[in-house]
XYZ file of C-alpha atoms in Angstrom:
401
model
C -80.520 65.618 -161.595
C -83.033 62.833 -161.635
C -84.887 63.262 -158.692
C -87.289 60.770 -157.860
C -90.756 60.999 -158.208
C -92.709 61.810 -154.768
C -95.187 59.401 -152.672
C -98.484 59.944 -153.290
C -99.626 57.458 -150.432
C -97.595 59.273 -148.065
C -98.618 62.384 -148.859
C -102.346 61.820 -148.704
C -101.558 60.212 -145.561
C -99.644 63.196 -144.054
C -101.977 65.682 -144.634
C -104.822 63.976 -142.449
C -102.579 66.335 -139.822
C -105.123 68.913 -140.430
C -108.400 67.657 -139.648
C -106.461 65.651 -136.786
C -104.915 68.873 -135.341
C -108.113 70.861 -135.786
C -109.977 68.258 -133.623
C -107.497 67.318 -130.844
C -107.324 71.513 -130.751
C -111.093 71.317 -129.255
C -110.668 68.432 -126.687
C -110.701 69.607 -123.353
C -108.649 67.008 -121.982
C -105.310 68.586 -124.228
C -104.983 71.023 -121.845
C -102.642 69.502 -119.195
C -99.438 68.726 -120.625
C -99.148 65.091 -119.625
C -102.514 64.335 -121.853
C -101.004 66.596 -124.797
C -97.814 64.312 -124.598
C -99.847 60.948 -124.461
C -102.257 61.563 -127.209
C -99.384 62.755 -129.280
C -97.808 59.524 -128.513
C -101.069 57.548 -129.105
C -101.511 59.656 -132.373
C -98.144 58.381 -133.811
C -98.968 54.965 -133.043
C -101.598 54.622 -134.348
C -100.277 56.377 -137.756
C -97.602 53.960 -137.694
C -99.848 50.710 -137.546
C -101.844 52.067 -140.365
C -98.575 52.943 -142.960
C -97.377 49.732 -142.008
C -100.899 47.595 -142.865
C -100.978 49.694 -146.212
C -97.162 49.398 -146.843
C -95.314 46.206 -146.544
C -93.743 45.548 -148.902
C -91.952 48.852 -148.907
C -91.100 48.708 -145.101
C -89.457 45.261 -146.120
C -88.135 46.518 -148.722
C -86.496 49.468 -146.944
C -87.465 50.231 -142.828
C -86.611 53.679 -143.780
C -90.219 53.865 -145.603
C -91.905 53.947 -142.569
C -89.618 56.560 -140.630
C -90.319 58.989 -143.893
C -93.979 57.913 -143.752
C -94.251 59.196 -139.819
C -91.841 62.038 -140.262
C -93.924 63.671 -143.695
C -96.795 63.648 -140.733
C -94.710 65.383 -138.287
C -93.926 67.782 -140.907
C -97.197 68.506 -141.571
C -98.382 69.340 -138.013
C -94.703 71.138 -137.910
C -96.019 73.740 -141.117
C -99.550 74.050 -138.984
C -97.321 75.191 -135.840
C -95.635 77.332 -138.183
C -98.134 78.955 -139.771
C -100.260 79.887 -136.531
C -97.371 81.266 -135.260
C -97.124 83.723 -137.855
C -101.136 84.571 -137.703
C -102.215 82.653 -141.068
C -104.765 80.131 -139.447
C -106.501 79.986 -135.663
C -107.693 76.546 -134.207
C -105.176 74.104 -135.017
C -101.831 73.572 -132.527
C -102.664 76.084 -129.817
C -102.974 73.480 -127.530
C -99.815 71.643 -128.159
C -97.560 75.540 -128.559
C -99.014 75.963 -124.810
C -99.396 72.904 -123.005
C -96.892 70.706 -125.080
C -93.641 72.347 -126.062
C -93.661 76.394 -125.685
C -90.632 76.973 -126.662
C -91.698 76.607 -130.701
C -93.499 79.512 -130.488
C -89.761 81.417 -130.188
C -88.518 82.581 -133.465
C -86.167 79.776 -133.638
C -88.450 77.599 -133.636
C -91.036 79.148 -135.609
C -88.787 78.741 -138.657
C -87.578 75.116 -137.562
C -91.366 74.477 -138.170
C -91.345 76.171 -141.872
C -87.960 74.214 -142.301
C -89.012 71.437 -141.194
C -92.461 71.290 -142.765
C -91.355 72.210 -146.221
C -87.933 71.510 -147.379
C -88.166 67.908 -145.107
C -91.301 66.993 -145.959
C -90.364 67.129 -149.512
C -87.091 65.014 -148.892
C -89.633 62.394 -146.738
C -91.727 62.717 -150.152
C -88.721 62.062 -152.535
C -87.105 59.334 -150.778
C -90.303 57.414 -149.707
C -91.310 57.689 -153.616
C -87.135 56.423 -154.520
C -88.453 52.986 -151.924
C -91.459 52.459 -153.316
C -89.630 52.298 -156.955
C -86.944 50.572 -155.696
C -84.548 53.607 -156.938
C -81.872 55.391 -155.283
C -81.717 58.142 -152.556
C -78.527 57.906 -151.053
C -77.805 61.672 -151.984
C -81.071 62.846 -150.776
C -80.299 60.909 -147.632
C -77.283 62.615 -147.010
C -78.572 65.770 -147.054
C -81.593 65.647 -145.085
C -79.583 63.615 -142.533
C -77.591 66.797 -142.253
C -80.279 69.369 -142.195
C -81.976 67.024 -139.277
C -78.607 66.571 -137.169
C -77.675 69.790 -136.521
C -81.300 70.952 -135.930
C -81.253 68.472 -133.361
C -78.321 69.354 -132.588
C -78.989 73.266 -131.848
C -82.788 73.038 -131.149
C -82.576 70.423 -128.439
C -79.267 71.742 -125.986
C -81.101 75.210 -126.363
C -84.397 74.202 -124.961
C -82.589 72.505 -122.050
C -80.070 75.258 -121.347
C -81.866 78.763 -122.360
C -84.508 80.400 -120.660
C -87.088 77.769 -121.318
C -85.459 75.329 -119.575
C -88.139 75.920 -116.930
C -90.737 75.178 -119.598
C -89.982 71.264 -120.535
C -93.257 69.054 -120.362
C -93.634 65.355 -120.942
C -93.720 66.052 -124.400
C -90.126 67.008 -125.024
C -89.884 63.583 -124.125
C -91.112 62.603 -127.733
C -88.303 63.718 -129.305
C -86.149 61.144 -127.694
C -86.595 59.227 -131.084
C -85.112 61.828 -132.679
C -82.302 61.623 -131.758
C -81.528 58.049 -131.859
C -83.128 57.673 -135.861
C -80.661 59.619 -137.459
C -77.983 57.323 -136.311
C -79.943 54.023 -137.713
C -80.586 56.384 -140.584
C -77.194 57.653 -141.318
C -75.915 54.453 -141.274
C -78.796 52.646 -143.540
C -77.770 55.884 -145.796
C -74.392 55.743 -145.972
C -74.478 52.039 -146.976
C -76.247 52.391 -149.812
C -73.852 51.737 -153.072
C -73.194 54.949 -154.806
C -74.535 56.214 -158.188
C -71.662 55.253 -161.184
C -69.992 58.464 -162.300
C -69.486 59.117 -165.993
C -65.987 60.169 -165.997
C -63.013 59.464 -168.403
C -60.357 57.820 -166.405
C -57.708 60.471 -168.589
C -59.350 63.438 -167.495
C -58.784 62.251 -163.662
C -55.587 61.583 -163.802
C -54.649 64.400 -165.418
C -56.672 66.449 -163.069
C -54.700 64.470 -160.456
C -51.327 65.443 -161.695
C -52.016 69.668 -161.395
C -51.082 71.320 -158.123
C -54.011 73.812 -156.386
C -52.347 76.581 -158.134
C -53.571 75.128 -161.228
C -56.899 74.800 -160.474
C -58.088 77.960 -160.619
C -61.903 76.917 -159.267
C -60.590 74.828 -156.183
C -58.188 77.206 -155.533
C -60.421 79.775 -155.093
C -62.378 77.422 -152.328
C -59.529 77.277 -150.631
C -59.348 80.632 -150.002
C -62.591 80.814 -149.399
C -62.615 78.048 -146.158
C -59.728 79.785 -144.835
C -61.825 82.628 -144.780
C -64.820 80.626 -143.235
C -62.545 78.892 -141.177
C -61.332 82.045 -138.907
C -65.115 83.450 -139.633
C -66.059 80.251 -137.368
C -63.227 80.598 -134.554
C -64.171 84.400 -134.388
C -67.777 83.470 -133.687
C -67.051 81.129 -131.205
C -64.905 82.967 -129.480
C -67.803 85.945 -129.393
C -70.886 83.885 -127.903
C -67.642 82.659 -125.262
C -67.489 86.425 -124.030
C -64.012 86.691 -125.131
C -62.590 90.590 -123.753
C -61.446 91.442 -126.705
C -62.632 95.039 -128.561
C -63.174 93.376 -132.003
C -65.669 90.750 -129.449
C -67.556 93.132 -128.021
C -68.047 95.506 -130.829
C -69.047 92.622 -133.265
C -71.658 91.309 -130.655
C -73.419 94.462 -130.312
C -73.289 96.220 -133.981
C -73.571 93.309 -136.536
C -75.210 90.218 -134.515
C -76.885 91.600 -131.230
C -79.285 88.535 -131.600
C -76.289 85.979 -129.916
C -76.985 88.237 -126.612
C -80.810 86.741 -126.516
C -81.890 84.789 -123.439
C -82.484 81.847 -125.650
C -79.804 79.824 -126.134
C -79.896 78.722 -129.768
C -77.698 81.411 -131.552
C -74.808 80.178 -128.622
C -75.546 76.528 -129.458
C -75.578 77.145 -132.896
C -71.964 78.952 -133.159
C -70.221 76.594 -130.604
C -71.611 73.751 -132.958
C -70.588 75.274 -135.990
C -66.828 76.177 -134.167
C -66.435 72.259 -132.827
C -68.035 70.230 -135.562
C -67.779 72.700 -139.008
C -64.805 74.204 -138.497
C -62.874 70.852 -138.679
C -64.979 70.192 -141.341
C -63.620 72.979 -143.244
C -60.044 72.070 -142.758
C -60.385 68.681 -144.016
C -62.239 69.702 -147.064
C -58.998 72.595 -147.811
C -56.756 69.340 -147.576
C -59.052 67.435 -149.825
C -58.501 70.257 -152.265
C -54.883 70.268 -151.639
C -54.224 66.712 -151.820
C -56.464 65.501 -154.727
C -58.384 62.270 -154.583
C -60.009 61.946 -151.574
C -63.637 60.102 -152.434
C -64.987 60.846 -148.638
C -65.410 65.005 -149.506
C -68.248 64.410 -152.246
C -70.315 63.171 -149.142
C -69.427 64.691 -146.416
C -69.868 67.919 -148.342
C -73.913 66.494 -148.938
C -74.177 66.536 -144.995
C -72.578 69.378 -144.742
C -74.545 71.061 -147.585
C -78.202 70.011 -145.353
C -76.689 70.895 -142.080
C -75.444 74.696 -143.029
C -78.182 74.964 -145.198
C -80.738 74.661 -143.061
C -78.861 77.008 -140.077
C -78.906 79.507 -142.657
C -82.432 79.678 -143.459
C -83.456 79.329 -139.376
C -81.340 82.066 -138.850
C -81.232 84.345 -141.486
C -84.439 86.410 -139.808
C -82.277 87.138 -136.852
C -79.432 88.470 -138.811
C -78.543 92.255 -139.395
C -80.231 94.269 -140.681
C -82.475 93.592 -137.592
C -80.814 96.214 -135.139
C -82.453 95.445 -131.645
C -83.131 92.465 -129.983
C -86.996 91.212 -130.882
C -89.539 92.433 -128.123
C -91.258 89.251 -128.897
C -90.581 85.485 -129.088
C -91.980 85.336 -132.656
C -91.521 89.031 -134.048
C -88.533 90.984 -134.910
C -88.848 94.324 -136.914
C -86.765 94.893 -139.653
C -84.859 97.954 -140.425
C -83.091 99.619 -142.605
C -79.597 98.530 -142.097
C -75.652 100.217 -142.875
C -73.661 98.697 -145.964
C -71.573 96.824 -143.120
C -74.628 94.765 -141.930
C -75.749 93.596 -145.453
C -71.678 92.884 -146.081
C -72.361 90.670 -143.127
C -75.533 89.349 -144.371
C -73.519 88.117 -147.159
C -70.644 86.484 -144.919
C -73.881 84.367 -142.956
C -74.876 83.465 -146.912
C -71.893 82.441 -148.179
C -71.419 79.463 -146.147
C -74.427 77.550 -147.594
C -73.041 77.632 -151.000
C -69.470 76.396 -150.742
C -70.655 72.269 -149.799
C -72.740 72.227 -152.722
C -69.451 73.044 -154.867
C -67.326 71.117 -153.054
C -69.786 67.875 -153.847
C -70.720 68.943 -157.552
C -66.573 68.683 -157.708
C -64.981 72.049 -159.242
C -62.558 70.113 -160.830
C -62.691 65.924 -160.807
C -59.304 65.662 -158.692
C -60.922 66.355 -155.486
C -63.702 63.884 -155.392
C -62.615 60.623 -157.651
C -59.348 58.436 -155.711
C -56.132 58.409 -156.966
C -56.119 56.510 -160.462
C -53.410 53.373 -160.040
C -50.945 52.842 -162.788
C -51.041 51.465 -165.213
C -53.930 53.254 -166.389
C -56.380 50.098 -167.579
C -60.585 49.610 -167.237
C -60.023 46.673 -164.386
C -57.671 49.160 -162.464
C -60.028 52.073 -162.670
C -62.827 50.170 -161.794
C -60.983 48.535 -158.829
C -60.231 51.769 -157.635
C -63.331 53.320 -158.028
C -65.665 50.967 -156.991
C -68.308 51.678 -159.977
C -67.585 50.755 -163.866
C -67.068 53.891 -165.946
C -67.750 54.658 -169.322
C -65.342 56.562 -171.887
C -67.433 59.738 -173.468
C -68.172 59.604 -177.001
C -66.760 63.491 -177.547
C -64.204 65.527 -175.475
C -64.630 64.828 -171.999
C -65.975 67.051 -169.180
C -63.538 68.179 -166.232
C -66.676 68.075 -163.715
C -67.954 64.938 -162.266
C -71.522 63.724 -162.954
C -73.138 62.907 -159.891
C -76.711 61.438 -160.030
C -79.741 62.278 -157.178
């Protein structure tokens, strides 16, 4: 994969966070939550003028440059939050985990904080450094576009409906933004051209012409989402308090943690049941009927969205056995084979999108190739030029970061 080298401007940048945080932490003024919401709004500004005094030509280039460039510093203050939380440094974001938005301190959004200050502000790094180059990021995009979505899409509904609701200050107010970028972004993102596969136009079509019984590697992904796909609908129906036996046992012996007061395991399984589980039934037809160029992309958003529910999650997961006494602690112990078997069912979803993109077998993710079988007609079908392989040719698809 050629990823692209990350921005060092940014990055320097970004990590004036800590001397900022450490000094608004002391200022007396920070502790009434309309002043912690203004200065954070102030802060931004004025970290926004400077990137974009230092930075023309890239925000010219690209507007998305300067979203990265604020985000990376959100990050940042994100890891600090994080990090406090768990007892590794004093002095930084109490004032803005009491008086700003108290429901990060929860364990949810403890590791929304480690998510978002690592694996983000790595993507902000990567694509920022892509602008600045004038390279490609369109499949970074993609996946930090899902990764952000759906924690937007779980964190924010649970503040407003779980116990915190009680606890919103002017500063949940900031994250208004939030929720309007990722649709400029998506779109900037999705409009980007694509990076030109290296794939024999023979090798598709005969790939084309085998049923799913003949793929042996897609077939067994099919199983697999009809597996993840009543996995989903069973979850649902649990956090919906559905009578049944197999319900209530479920809830109580192998994921206690969707009982807690806070809303975000509820939000989190009625997302995955309305917007994943149609997900997975259009990627089982993709895999059925071959040639469907929409699944290598879709599977990237897919890939950031689950990936990043797993890893916010995972904590809460069996074998934890009790519901944690505290909003950012949760002892672990020593679980039964059935709670690491379902361990591995909460695991195995954040796998399956990145083989569904990679392309198990190059029928799934390249269109139908016309006949007769001729360069122009490939490459009108295909959008991109292609180039024969000088030996045998491979049966996966080469996709490019």
């Amino acid at each position: 994969m050629d990823i692209p080298p990350l921005a060092g401007k940014i990055a320097a940048l970004s990590l004036g966070a800590i001397p900022v945080s450490y000094a608004l932490n002391h200022v007396s003024v920070l502790s009434h939550p309309l002043g912690v919401a203004l200065m954070s709004a102030l802060i931004l500004g004025l970290f926004f003028v400077a990137i974009y005094s230092l930075s023309r030509g890239e925000i010219y280039y690209d507007p998305l440059y300067a979203v990265f460039a604020v985000f990376a510093f959100t990050s940042v203050v994100d890891l600090l939050i994080a990090l406090q939380e768990d007892g590794y440094m004093v002095g930084f974001m109490e004032f803005y985990t009491k008086e700003g938005e108290p429901y990060l301190r929860t364990a949810h959004g403890v590791f929304i904080c480690y998510w978002d200050g690592t694996v983000h502000y790595l993507l902000y790094l990567a694509m920022a450094g892509a602008i600045r180059r004038r390279k490609r990021y369109r499949n970074l995009g993609l996946y930090w576009l899902g990764s952000f979505i759906m924690s937007i899409l779980v964190f924010l509904p649970g503040n407003i409906l779980g116990k915190y609701s009680s606890e919103i200050r002017p500063s949940f107010f900031l994250t208004i933004p939030y929720v309007l970028v990722p649709c400029w972004a998506g779109l900037s993102v999705f409009n980007q051209s694509q990076a030109p596969t290296c794939c024999s136009p023979h090798v598709v079509q005969e790939e084309q012409r085998k049923g799913l019984l003949q793929r042996p590697a897609d077939l067994a992904l099919f199983i697999y989402l009809i597996f993840a796909g009543f996995f989903t609908l069973f979850r649902g129906l649990v956090v919906l308090d559905c009578p049944t036996d197999a319900c209530f046992v479920y809830i109580y012996q192998y994921e206690p943690y969707l009982r807690d007061p806070v809303a975000y395991p509820k939000v989190q399984m009625l997302v995955y049941m309305f917007y994943a589980l149609p997900f997975y039934g259009l990627a089982a037809y993709a895999l059925i009927f071959p040639g469907c160029s929409w699944l290598p992309d879709w599977a990237l958003v897919f890939a950031g969205a689950i990936g990043q529910v797993r890893r916010s999650s995972h904590t809460w997961v069996p074998p934890c056995t009790c519901v944690r006494p505290s909003p950012t602690v949760c002892p672990r112990m020593p679980g039964s084979a059935s709670s690491y078997a379902t361990c591995c069912m909460h695991w195995a979803p954040t796998c399956w999108p990145f083989a569904a993109y990679c392309g198990l077998s190059s029928s799934s993710v390249c269109p139908p190739v016309p006949q007769p079988l001729t360069k122009s007609s490939i490459e009108g079908a295909c959008g991109t030029p292609f180039t024969y392989p000088a030996g045998p040719a491979s049966r996966r698809m080469g996709w490019v970061f």
